[in-house]
Amino acid sequence: MTELDDLLDVLALEPTGDGTWRGSSIEFGGGSVVFGGQILAQSIMAGAAVDPTKELKSIHTVFARGASLSAPLEFGIEVMQTGRTFASASVSVSQGDRLCSKSLVLLHAPDPDLIAHQTDRPAAMSPEDAVTLVHGPDYWEIRTVGGVDLGDPDAVGPPELDVWTRFAGAPADPTVNQALLAFASDGFLIGTAMRPHAGVGQSMAHRSIDTNVITHTLTFHAPVSAGTWMLLRHESSVAGRGRSYGRAHVYSEDGVLVASFVQENMIRAFR
């Protein structure tokens, strides 16, 4: 059994009743709080079960409270609508009487193109030329373009970051691939917002500065292959008042724009 299998087991939620599921957690980042990317990924798996004839189009999540690694996660689904083209639902994640997050998910049955275009993938180093991030888990390969180290408080640069990522050995299931991309999408926009500011780095998060993801919206444009290289191109357009806002586009290695996401974060001194 590989480390990726451990993550895939976490994505395999256990049905516990009509519209309810239970999930476990995987340790990530060394803290006692469940990684937000895991909750996003599991919420996609739960939301996709609303209508297996459709594919998940988007998810918008509000993180209300941190979830503990020491207790199981409980997922509750409330269907809003199901039709021929679209379906929608809310996915609540709780631990006991604590509501940790709530997501709105949209599913769809894609239609033939009437119009079609996308922004081209900007020129970037190939994944072979990018620098491996040694801080990540073995099941999640991460390579930063230009060797950017978000953890170094003295490494100052523009509020931009290009990251190549993949989960080698990912299964063919389309929803699992969307969930794996969701897991990866939660990792970098706080650090991207910190880049222009000397003396502040992601290695300080939860230690000397207070950071947290507040909302995360992920939209899929095309099928995702998380087992092959994907380029996550991040930018943080504004930070202030203890918050930051960032967005990213996700391209396949052959240049297809497969997804986009935006994130609001808290970045402040400890009270």
PDB file of C-alpha atoms in Angstrom:
ATOM      1  CA  MET A   1       0.000   0.000   0.000  1.00  0.00           C
ATOM      2  CA  THR A   2       1.417   3.400  -1.033  1.00  0.00           C
ATOM      3  CA  GLU A   3       1.030   6.799   0.630  1.00  0.00           C
ATOM      4  CA  LEU A   4      -1.273   7.795  -2.239  1.00  0.00           C
ATOM      5  CA  ASP A   5      -3.495   4.869  -1.261  1.00  0.00           C
ATOM      6  CA  ASP A   6      -3.774   6.417   2.213  1.00  0.00           C
ATOM      7  CA  LEU A   7      -5.083   9.639   0.663  1.00  0.00           C
ATOM      8  CA  LEU A   8      -7.438   7.739  -1.653  1.00  0.00           C
ATOM      9  CA  ASP A   9      -8.826   5.879   1.377  1.00  0.00           C
ATOM     10  CA  VAL A  10      -9.618   9.238   2.974  1.00  0.00           C
ATOM     11  CA  LEU A  11     -11.543  10.229  -0.169  1.00  0.00           C
ATOM     12  CA  ALA A  12     -13.639   7.041   0.009  1.00  0.00           C
ATOM     13  CA  LEU A  13     -16.399   8.260   2.322  1.00  0.00           C
ATOM     14  CA  GLU A  14     -18.542   5.798   4.277  1.00  0.00           C
ATOM     15  CA  PRO A  15     -22.323   6.147   3.767  1.00  0.00           C
ATOM     16  CA  THR A  16     -24.144   6.357   7.104  1.00  0.00           C
ATOM     17  CA  GLY A  17     -27.716   7.097   6.038  1.00  0.00           C
ATOM     18  CA  ASP A  18     -29.846   9.046   3.608  1.00  0.00           C
ATOM     19  CA  GLY A  19     -27.630  11.942   2.506  1.00  0.00           C
ATOM     20  CA  THR A  20     -25.044  11.463   5.245  1.00  0.00           C
ATOM     21  CA  TRP A  21     -21.469  10.202   5.088  1.00  0.00           C
ATOM     22  CA  ARG A  22     -18.532   9.755   7.437  1.00  0.00           C
ATOM     23  CA  GLY A  23     -14.880  10.448   6.607  1.00  0.00           C
ATOM     24  CA  SER A  24     -11.481  10.063   8.207  1.00  0.00           C
ATOM     25  CA  SER A  25      -8.490  12.415   7.898  1.00  0.00           C
ATOM     26  CA  ILE A  26      -4.861  12.266   6.868  1.00  0.00           C
ATOM     27  CA  GLU A  27      -2.113  14.121   8.720  1.00  0.00           C
ATOM     28  CA  PHE A  28      -0.697  16.993   6.706  1.00  0.00           C
ATOM     29  CA  GLY A  29       1.541  19.891   7.660  1.00  0.00           C
ATOM     30  CA  GLY A  30       2.387  18.709  11.159  1.00  0.00           C
ATOM     31  CA  GLY A  31      -0.534  20.362  12.970  1.00  0.00           C
ATOM     32  CA  SER A  32      -3.600  18.991  14.728  1.00  0.00           C
ATOM     33  CA  VAL A  33      -6.112  20.598  12.329  1.00  0.00           C
ATOM     34  CA  VAL A  34      -7.457  18.901   9.194  1.00  0.00           C
ATOM     35  CA  PHE A  35      -5.956  20.344   5.981  1.00  0.00           C
ATOM     36  CA  GLY A  36      -8.552  22.446   4.172  1.00  0.00           C
ATOM     37  CA  GLY A  37      -7.653  20.845   0.848  1.00  0.00           C
ATOM     38  CA  GLN A  38      -8.712  17.481   2.253  1.00  0.00           C
ATOM     39  CA  ILE A  39     -12.118  18.860   3.252  1.00  0.00           C
ATOM     40  CA  LEU A  40     -12.520  20.379  -0.226  1.00  0.00           C
ATOM     41  CA  ALA A  41     -11.638  17.048  -1.823  1.00  0.00           C
ATOM     42  CA  GLN A  42     -14.015  15.073   0.383  1.00  0.00           C
ATOM     43  CA  SER A  43     -16.812  17.604  -0.174  1.00  0.00           C
ATOM     44  CA  ILE A  44     -16.396  17.077  -3.920  1.00  0.00           C
ATOM     45  CA  MET A  45     -16.713  13.312  -3.451  1.00  0.00           C
ATOM     46  CA  ALA A  46     -19.869  13.786  -1.353  1.00  0.00           C
ATOM     47  CA  GLY A  47     -21.378  16.381  -3.672  1.00  0.00           C
ATOM     48  CA  ALA A  48     -20.767  14.326  -6.809  1.00  0.00           C
ATOM     49  CA  ALA A  49     -22.861  11.511  -5.312  1.00  0.00           C
ATOM     50  CA  VAL A  50     -25.976  13.700  -5.661  1.00  0.00           C
ATOM     51  CA  ASP A  51     -26.260  12.724  -9.349  1.00  0.00           C
ATOM     52  CA  PRO A  52     -23.759  10.165 -10.700  1.00  0.00           C
ATOM     53  CA  THR A  53     -24.943  10.874 -14.271  1.00  0.00           C
ATOM     54  CA  LYS A  54     -23.404  14.357 -14.110  1.00  0.00           C
ATOM     55  CA  GLU A  55     -19.922  15.728 -13.460  1.00  0.00           C
ATOM     56  CA  LEU A  56     -19.055  18.301 -10.828  1.00  0.00           C
ATOM     57  CA  LYS A  57     -18.735  21.793 -12.305  1.00  0.00           C
ATOM     58  CA  SER A  58     -17.909  23.978  -9.291  1.00  0.00           C
ATOM     59  CA  ILE A  59     -17.666  24.124  -5.517  1.00  0.00           C
ATOM     60  CA  HIS A  60     -17.758  27.171  -3.239  1.00  0.00           C
ATOM     61  CA  THR A  61     -16.716  26.534   0.364  1.00  0.00           C
ATOM     62  CA  VAL A  62     -16.798  28.665   3.500  1.00  0.00           C
ATOM     63  CA  PHE A  63     -14.485  27.411   6.252  1.00  0.00           C
ATOM     64  CA  ALA A  64     -16.226  28.336   9.501  1.00  0.00           C
ATOM     65  CA  ARG A  65     -14.067  26.423  12.002  1.00  0.00           C
ATOM     66  CA  GLY A  66     -11.036  24.207  11.976  1.00  0.00           C
ATOM     67  CA  ALA A  67     -11.647  20.460  12.120  1.00  0.00           C
ATOM     68  CA  SER A  68      -9.702  18.220  14.490  1.00  0.00           C
ATOM     69  CA  LEU A  69      -7.667  15.243  13.324  1.00  0.00           C
ATOM     70  CA  SER A  70      -8.749  13.352  16.434  1.00  0.00           C
ATOM     71  CA  ALA A  71     -12.417  12.927  15.432  1.00  0.00           C
ATOM     72  CA  PRO A  72     -14.209  11.671  12.300  1.00  0.00           C
ATOM     73  CA  LEU A  73     -15.819  14.104   9.869  1.00  0.00           C
ATOM     74  CA  GLU A  74     -19.563  13.980   9.268  1.00  0.00           C
ATOM     75  CA  PHE A  75     -20.898  15.037   5.852  1.00  0.00           C
ATOM     76  CA  GLY A  76     -24.512  16.072   5.340  1.00  0.00           C
ATOM     77  CA  ILE A  77     -25.950  16.673   1.854  1.00  0.00           C
ATOM     78  CA  GLU A  78     -29.034  18.765   1.124  1.00  0.00           C
ATOM     79  CA  VAL A  79     -30.158  18.587  -2.503  1.00  0.00           C
ATOM     80  CA  MET A  80     -31.296  21.927  -3.909  1.00  0.00           C
ATOM     81  CA  GLN A  81     -32.252  20.857  -7.428  1.00  0.00           C
ATOM     82  CA  THR A  82     -31.765  18.102  -9.991  1.00  0.00           C
ATOM     83  CA  GLY A  83     -32.650  18.460 -13.653  1.00  0.00           C
ATOM     84  CA  ARG A  84     -31.629  17.321 -17.105  1.00  0.00           C
ATOM     85  CA  THR A  85     -28.623  19.650 -17.332  1.00  0.00           C
ATOM     86  CA  PHE A  86     -27.802  20.829 -13.805  1.00  0.00           C
ATOM     87  CA  ALA A  87     -27.953  19.637 -10.222  1.00  0.00           C
ATOM     88  CA  SER A  88     -27.027  21.511  -7.061  1.00  0.00           C
ATOM     89  CA  ALA A  89     -26.632  20.754  -3.377  1.00  0.00           C
ATOM     90  CA  SER A  90     -25.072  21.931  -0.143  1.00  0.00           C
ATOM     91  CA  VAL A  91     -22.476  19.839   1.692  1.00  0.00           C
ATOM     92  CA  SER A  92     -22.003  20.482   5.416  1.00  0.00           C
ATOM     93  CA  VAL A  93     -18.990  19.117   7.299  1.00  0.00           C
ATOM     94  CA  SER A  94     -19.353  18.752  11.058  1.00  0.00           C
ATOM     95  CA  GLN A  95     -17.761  17.189  14.094  1.00  0.00           C
ATOM     96  CA  GLY A  96     -20.460  16.616  16.679  1.00  0.00           C
ATOM     97  CA  ASP A  97     -22.342  19.891  17.073  1.00  0.00           C
ATOM     98  CA  ARG A  98     -19.521  21.934  15.483  1.00  0.00           C
ATOM     99  CA  LEU A  99     -20.168  22.985  11.894  1.00  0.00           C
ATOM    100  CA  CYS A 100     -16.699  23.176  10.315  1.00  0.00           C
ATOM    101  CA  SER A 101     -17.477  24.103   6.696  1.00  0.00           C
ATOM    102  CA  LYS A 102     -20.305  24.400   4.226  1.00  0.00           C
ATOM    103  CA  SER A 103     -20.064  24.072   0.453  1.00  0.00           C
ATOM    104  CA  LEU A 104     -22.363  24.742  -2.463  1.00  0.00           C
ATOM    105  CA  VAL A 105     -21.743  22.329  -5.322  1.00  0.00           C
ATOM    106  CA  LEU A 106     -22.962  22.554  -8.911  1.00  0.00           C
ATOM    107  CA  LEU A 107     -23.067  19.525 -11.217  1.00  0.00           C
ATOM    108  CA  HIS A 108     -23.791  19.532 -14.931  1.00  0.00           C
ATOM    109  CA  ALA A 109     -24.143  17.429 -18.058  1.00  0.00           C
ATOM    110  CA  PRO A 110     -21.884  19.224 -20.578  1.00  0.00           C
ATOM    111  CA  ASP A 111     -23.436  20.389 -23.854  1.00  0.00           C
ATOM    112  CA  PRO A 112     -21.821  20.436 -27.326  1.00  0.00           C
ATOM    113  CA  ASP A 113     -19.768  23.573 -28.040  1.00  0.00           C
ATOM    114  CA  LEU A 114     -21.607  26.554 -29.450  1.00  0.00           C
ATOM    115  CA  ILE A 115     -18.562  28.733 -28.744  1.00  0.00           C
ATOM    116  CA  ALA A 116     -15.197  27.697 -27.292  1.00  0.00           C
ATOM    117  CA  HIS A 117     -12.009  29.538 -26.305  1.00  0.00           C
ATOM    118  CA  GLN A 118      -9.496  29.714 -23.472  1.00  0.00           C
ATOM    119  CA  THR A 119      -6.570  31.853 -22.390  1.00  0.00           C
ATOM    120  CA  ASP A 120      -3.278  30.349 -23.504  1.00  0.00           C
ATOM    121  CA  ARG A 121      -0.946  28.903 -20.924  1.00  0.00           C
ATOM    122  CA  PRO A 122       1.814  31.433 -20.281  1.00  0.00           C
ATOM    123  CA  ALA A 123       5.368  30.378 -20.993  1.00  0.00           C
ATOM    124  CA  ALA A 124       6.865  28.638 -17.973  1.00  0.00           C
ATOM    125  CA  MET A 125       9.642  26.211 -17.199  1.00  0.00           C
ATOM    126  CA  SER A 126       8.795  22.597 -17.895  1.00  0.00           C
ATOM    127  CA  PRO A 127       8.241  20.390 -14.837  1.00  0.00           C
ATOM    128  CA  GLU A 128      11.597  18.765 -15.564  1.00  0.00           C
ATOM    129  CA  ASP A 129      13.330  22.142 -15.140  1.00  0.00           C
ATOM    130  CA  ALA A 130      11.381  23.254 -12.048  1.00  0.00           C
ATOM    131  CA  VAL A 131      12.687  22.697  -8.510  1.00  0.00           C
ATOM    132  CA  THR A 132      11.238  19.912  -6.360  1.00  0.00           C
ATOM    133  CA  LEU A 133       9.690  21.108  -3.107  1.00  0.00           C
ATOM    134  CA  VAL A 134      11.133  18.793  -0.482  1.00  0.00           C
ATOM    135  CA  HIS A 135       8.619  19.811   2.214  1.00  0.00           C
ATOM    136  CA  GLY A 136       5.696  18.026   0.566  1.00  0.00           C
ATOM    137  CA  PRO A 137       4.448  14.475   1.184  1.00  0.00           C
ATOM    138  CA  ASP A 138       5.660  11.705  -1.116  1.00  0.00           C
ATOM    139  CA  TYR A 139       2.241  11.117  -2.670  1.00  0.00           C
ATOM    140  CA  TRP A 140       2.005  14.757  -3.833  1.00  0.00           C
ATOM    141  CA  GLU A 141       4.782  15.862  -6.186  1.00  0.00           C
ATOM    142  CA  ILE A 142       5.352  19.631  -6.134  1.00  0.00           C
ATOM    143  CA  ARG A 143       7.878  21.587  -8.217  1.00  0.00           C
ATOM    144  CA  THR A 144       8.156  25.382  -8.095  1.00  0.00           C
ATOM    145  CA  VAL A 145       9.151  27.358 -11.164  1.00  0.00           C
ATOM    146  CA  GLY A 146      12.295  29.351 -10.430  1.00  0.00           C
ATOM    147  CA  GLY A 147      12.872  27.492  -7.181  1.00  0.00           C
ATOM    148  CA  VAL A 148      10.683  29.872  -5.143  1.00  0.00           C
ATOM    149  CA  ASP A 149      10.726  28.980  -1.428  1.00  0.00           C
ATOM    150  CA  LEU A 150       7.507  30.282   0.136  1.00  0.00           C
ATOM    151  CA  GLY A 151       8.728  29.282   3.579  1.00  0.00           C
ATOM    152  CA  ASP A 152      11.708  31.668   3.562  1.00  0.00           C
ATOM    153  CA  PRO A 153      10.672  35.017   5.143  1.00  0.00           C
ATOM    154  CA  ASP A 154      13.612  36.757   3.444  1.00  0.00           C
ATOM    155  CA  ALA A 155      12.838  35.513  -0.094  1.00  0.00           C
ATOM    156  CA  VAL A 156      10.999  38.534  -1.528  1.00  0.00           C
ATOM    157  CA  GLY A 157       9.353  38.557  -4.939  1.00  0.00           C
ATOM    158  CA  PRO A 158       6.160  39.520  -6.773  1.00  0.00           C
ATOM    159  CA  PRO A 159       2.834  38.110  -5.541  1.00  0.00           C
ATOM    160  CA  GLU A 160       2.917  35.388  -8.189  1.00  0.00           C
ATOM    161  CA  LEU A 161       3.796  31.701  -8.135  1.00  0.00           C
ATOM    162  CA  ASP A 162       3.928  28.936 -10.734  1.00  0.00           C
ATOM    163  CA  VAL A 163       3.774  25.380  -9.393  1.00  0.00           C
ATOM    164  CA  TRP A 164       3.869  22.080 -11.266  1.00  0.00           C
ATOM    165  CA  THR A 165       2.077  19.310  -9.392  1.00  0.00           C
ATOM    166  CA  ARG A 166       0.851  15.743  -9.847  1.00  0.00           C
ATOM    167  CA  PHE A 167      -0.307  12.674  -7.926  1.00  0.00           C
ATOM    168  CA  ALA A 168       1.525   9.897  -9.752  1.00  0.00           C
ATOM    169  CA  GLY A 169      -0.538   6.715  -9.911  1.00  0.00           C
ATOM    170  CA  ALA A 170      -3.902   8.456  -9.531  1.00  0.00           C
ATOM    171  CA  PRO A 171      -6.805   6.228 -10.628  1.00  0.00           C
ATOM    172  CA  ALA A 172      -8.884   6.967 -13.718  1.00  0.00           C
ATOM    173  CA  ASP A 173     -12.057   7.947 -11.832  1.00  0.00           C
ATOM    174  CA  PRO A 174     -12.968  11.514 -13.008  1.00  0.00           C
ATOM    175  CA  THR A 175     -14.373  12.634  -9.646  1.00  0.00           C
ATOM    176  CA  VAL A 176     -11.318  11.367  -7.756  1.00  0.00           C
ATOM    177  CA  ASN A 177      -9.114  13.370 -10.144  1.00  0.00           C
ATOM    178  CA  GLN A 178     -11.171  16.492  -9.458  1.00  0.00           C
ATOM    179  CA  ALA A 179     -10.854  15.830  -5.730  1.00  0.00           C
ATOM    180  CA  LEU A 180      -7.066  15.451  -5.969  1.00  0.00           C
ATOM    181  CA  LEU A 181      -6.794  18.778  -7.799  1.00  0.00           C
ATOM    182  CA  ALA A 182      -8.962  20.356  -5.082  1.00  0.00           C
ATOM    183  CA  PHE A 183      -6.544  18.985  -2.478  1.00  0.00           C
ATOM    184  CA  ALA A 184      -3.631  20.650  -4.318  1.00  0.00           C
ATOM    185  CA  SER A 185      -5.454  23.945  -4.901  1.00  0.00           C
ATOM    186  CA  ASP A 186      -5.500  24.834  -1.203  1.00  0.00           C
ATOM    187  CA  GLY A 187      -1.753  24.928  -0.694  1.00  0.00           C
ATOM    188  CA  PHE A 188      -0.184  28.078  -2.101  1.00  0.00           C
ATOM    189  CA  LEU A 189      -2.220  31.306  -2.248  1.00  0.00           C
ATOM    190  CA  ILE A 190      -1.439  32.399   1.313  1.00  0.00           C
ATOM    191  CA  GLY A 191       2.272  32.024   0.610  1.00  0.00           C
ATOM    192  CA  THR A 192       1.844  33.831  -2.720  1.00  0.00           C
ATOM    193  CA  ALA A 193       0.333  36.819  -0.880  1.00  0.00           C
ATOM    194  CA  MET A 194       3.304  36.886   1.515  1.00  0.00           C
ATOM    195  CA  ARG A 195       5.985  36.966  -1.204  1.00  0.00           C
ATOM    196  CA  PRO A 196       6.322  40.791  -1.561  1.00  0.00           C
ATOM    197  CA  HIS A 197       6.717  41.301   2.189  1.00  0.00           C
ATOM    198  CA  ALA A 198      10.142  40.886   3.803  1.00  0.00           C
ATOM    199  CA  GLY A 199      10.174  39.069   7.107  1.00  0.00           C
ATOM    200  CA  VAL A 200       6.956  37.138   6.412  1.00  0.00           C
ATOM    201  CA  GLY A 201       6.888  33.574   5.086  1.00  0.00           C
ATOM    202  CA  GLN A 202       4.616  30.568   5.093  1.00  0.00           C
ATOM    203  CA  SER A 203       6.892  28.755   7.552  1.00  0.00           C
ATOM    204  CA  MET A 204       5.654  31.262  10.172  1.00  0.00           C
ATOM    205  CA  ALA A 205       1.992  30.303   9.729  1.00  0.00           C
ATOM    206  CA  HIS A 206       0.333  29.016  12.931  1.00  0.00           C
ATOM    207  CA  ARG A 207       3.564  29.750  14.812  1.00  0.00           C
ATOM    208  CA  SER A 208       4.201  33.490  14.873  1.00  0.00           C
ATOM    209  CA  ILE A 209       1.413  34.722  12.565  1.00  0.00           C
ATOM    210  CA  ASP A 210      -2.235  33.697  12.310  1.00  0.00           C
ATOM    211  CA  THR A 211      -3.360  32.399   8.912  1.00  0.00           C
ATOM    212  CA  ASN A 212      -6.412  30.580   7.651  1.00  0.00           C
ATOM    213  CA  VAL A 213      -8.369  29.988   4.459  1.00  0.00           C
ATOM    214  CA  ILE A 214     -11.786  31.659   4.737  1.00  0.00           C
ATOM    215  CA  THR A 215     -13.452  30.849   1.405  1.00  0.00           C
ATOM    216  CA  HIS A 216     -12.410  28.782  -1.594  1.00  0.00           C
ATOM    217  CA  THR A 217     -14.148  28.562  -4.978  1.00  0.00           C
ATOM    218  CA  LEU A 218     -13.001  26.002  -7.550  1.00  0.00           C
ATOM    219  CA  THR A 219     -14.453  25.744 -11.071  1.00  0.00           C
ATOM    220  CA  PHE A 220     -13.685  22.951 -13.525  1.00  0.00           C
ATOM    221  CA  HIS A 221     -13.525  23.701 -17.254  1.00  0.00           C
ATOM    222  CA  ALA A 222     -12.349  20.358 -18.674  1.00  0.00           C
ATOM    223  CA  PRO A 223     -11.596  16.818 -17.467  1.00  0.00           C
ATOM    224  CA  VAL A 224      -8.704  16.629 -14.998  1.00  0.00           C
ATOM    225  CA  SER A 225      -5.844  14.123 -15.038  1.00  0.00           C
ATOM    226  CA  ALA A 226      -4.252  14.566 -11.613  1.00  0.00           C
ATOM    227  CA  GLY A 227      -1.730  11.798 -12.219  1.00  0.00           C
ATOM    228  CA  THR A 228      -0.017  13.888 -14.912  1.00  0.00           C
ATOM    229  CA  TRP A 229       1.693  17.254 -14.516  1.00  0.00           C
ATOM    230  CA  MET A 230      -0.551  20.279 -13.999  1.00  0.00           C
ATOM    231  CA  LEU A 231       0.625  23.905 -13.837  1.00  0.00           C
ATOM    232  CA  LEU A 232      -0.993  25.995 -11.098  1.00  0.00           C
ATOM    233  CA  ARG A 233      -0.412  29.661 -11.931  1.00  0.00           C
ATOM    234  CA  HIS A 234      -1.151  31.771  -8.826  1.00  0.00           C
ATOM    235  CA  GLU A 235      -1.455  35.510  -8.273  1.00  0.00           C
ATOM    236  CA  SER A 236      -2.507  37.512  -5.224  1.00  0.00           C
ATOM    237  CA  SER A 237      -4.030  40.766  -6.412  1.00  0.00           C
ATOM    238  CA  VAL A 238      -4.638  42.386  -3.015  1.00  0.00           C
ATOM    239  CA  ALA A 239      -3.799  42.021   0.667  1.00  0.00           C
ATOM    240  CA  GLY A 240      -4.721  44.249   3.600  1.00  0.00           C
ATOM    241  CA  ARG A 241      -6.887  44.623   6.686  1.00  0.00           C
ATOM    242  CA  GLY A 242      -5.784  41.187   7.838  1.00  0.00           C
ATOM    243  CA  ARG A 243      -7.016  39.474   4.666  1.00  0.00           C
ATOM    244  CA  SER A 244      -5.749  38.475   1.240  1.00  0.00           C
ATOM    245  CA  TYR A 245      -7.366  37.543  -2.055  1.00  0.00           C
ATOM    246  CA  GLY A 246      -5.814  35.341  -4.694  1.00  0.00           C
ATOM    247  CA  ARG A 247      -6.696  33.404  -7.798  1.00  0.00           C
ATOM    248  CA  ALA A 248      -5.136  30.766 -10.025  1.00  0.00           C
ATOM    249  CA  HIS A 249      -5.573  28.985 -13.345  1.00  0.00           C
ATOM    250  CA  VAL A 250      -4.736  25.300 -13.745  1.00  0.00           C
ATOM    251  CA  TYR A 251      -3.320  24.031 -17.057  1.00  0.00           C
ATOM    252  CA  SER A 252      -2.556  20.506 -18.204  1.00  0.00           C
ATOM    253  CA  GLU A 253       0.968  19.906 -19.450  1.00  0.00           C
ATOM    254  CA  ASP A 254      -0.277  20.157 -23.047  1.00  0.00           C
ATOM    255  CA  GLY A 255      -1.822  23.584 -22.359  1.00  0.00           C
ATOM    256  CA  VAL A 256      -5.527  22.899 -21.722  1.00  0.00           C
ATOM    257  CA  LEU A 257      -7.098  25.201 -19.131  1.00  0.00           C
ATOM    258  CA  VAL A 258      -8.771  22.588 -16.911  1.00  0.00           C
ATOM    259  CA  ALA A 259      -9.764  24.615 -13.825  1.00  0.00           C
ATOM    260  CA  SER A 260      -9.615  27.967 -12.028  1.00  0.00           C
ATOM    261  CA  PHE A 261      -9.944  28.888  -8.367  1.00  0.00           C
ATOM    262  CA  VAL A 262     -10.113  31.896  -6.067  1.00  0.00           C
ATOM    263  CA  GLN A 263      -9.419  32.083  -2.357  1.00  0.00           C
ATOM    264  CA  GLU A 264      -9.933  34.543   0.488  1.00  0.00           C
ATOM    265  CA  ASN A 265      -7.577  34.215   3.435  1.00  0.00           C
ATOM    266  CA  MET A 266      -6.859  35.600   6.884  1.00  0.00           C
ATOM    267  CA  ILE A 267      -3.259  36.760   7.451  1.00  0.00           C
ATOM    268  CA  ARG A 268      -2.764  38.652  10.710  1.00  0.00           C
ATOM    269  CA  ALA A 269      -0.710  38.914  13.876  1.00  0.00           C
ATOM    270  CA  PHE A 270      -1.794  36.666  16.729  1.00  0.00           C
ATOM    271  CA  ARG A 271      -4.206  38.432  19.027  1.00  0.00           C
TER     272      ARG A 271
END
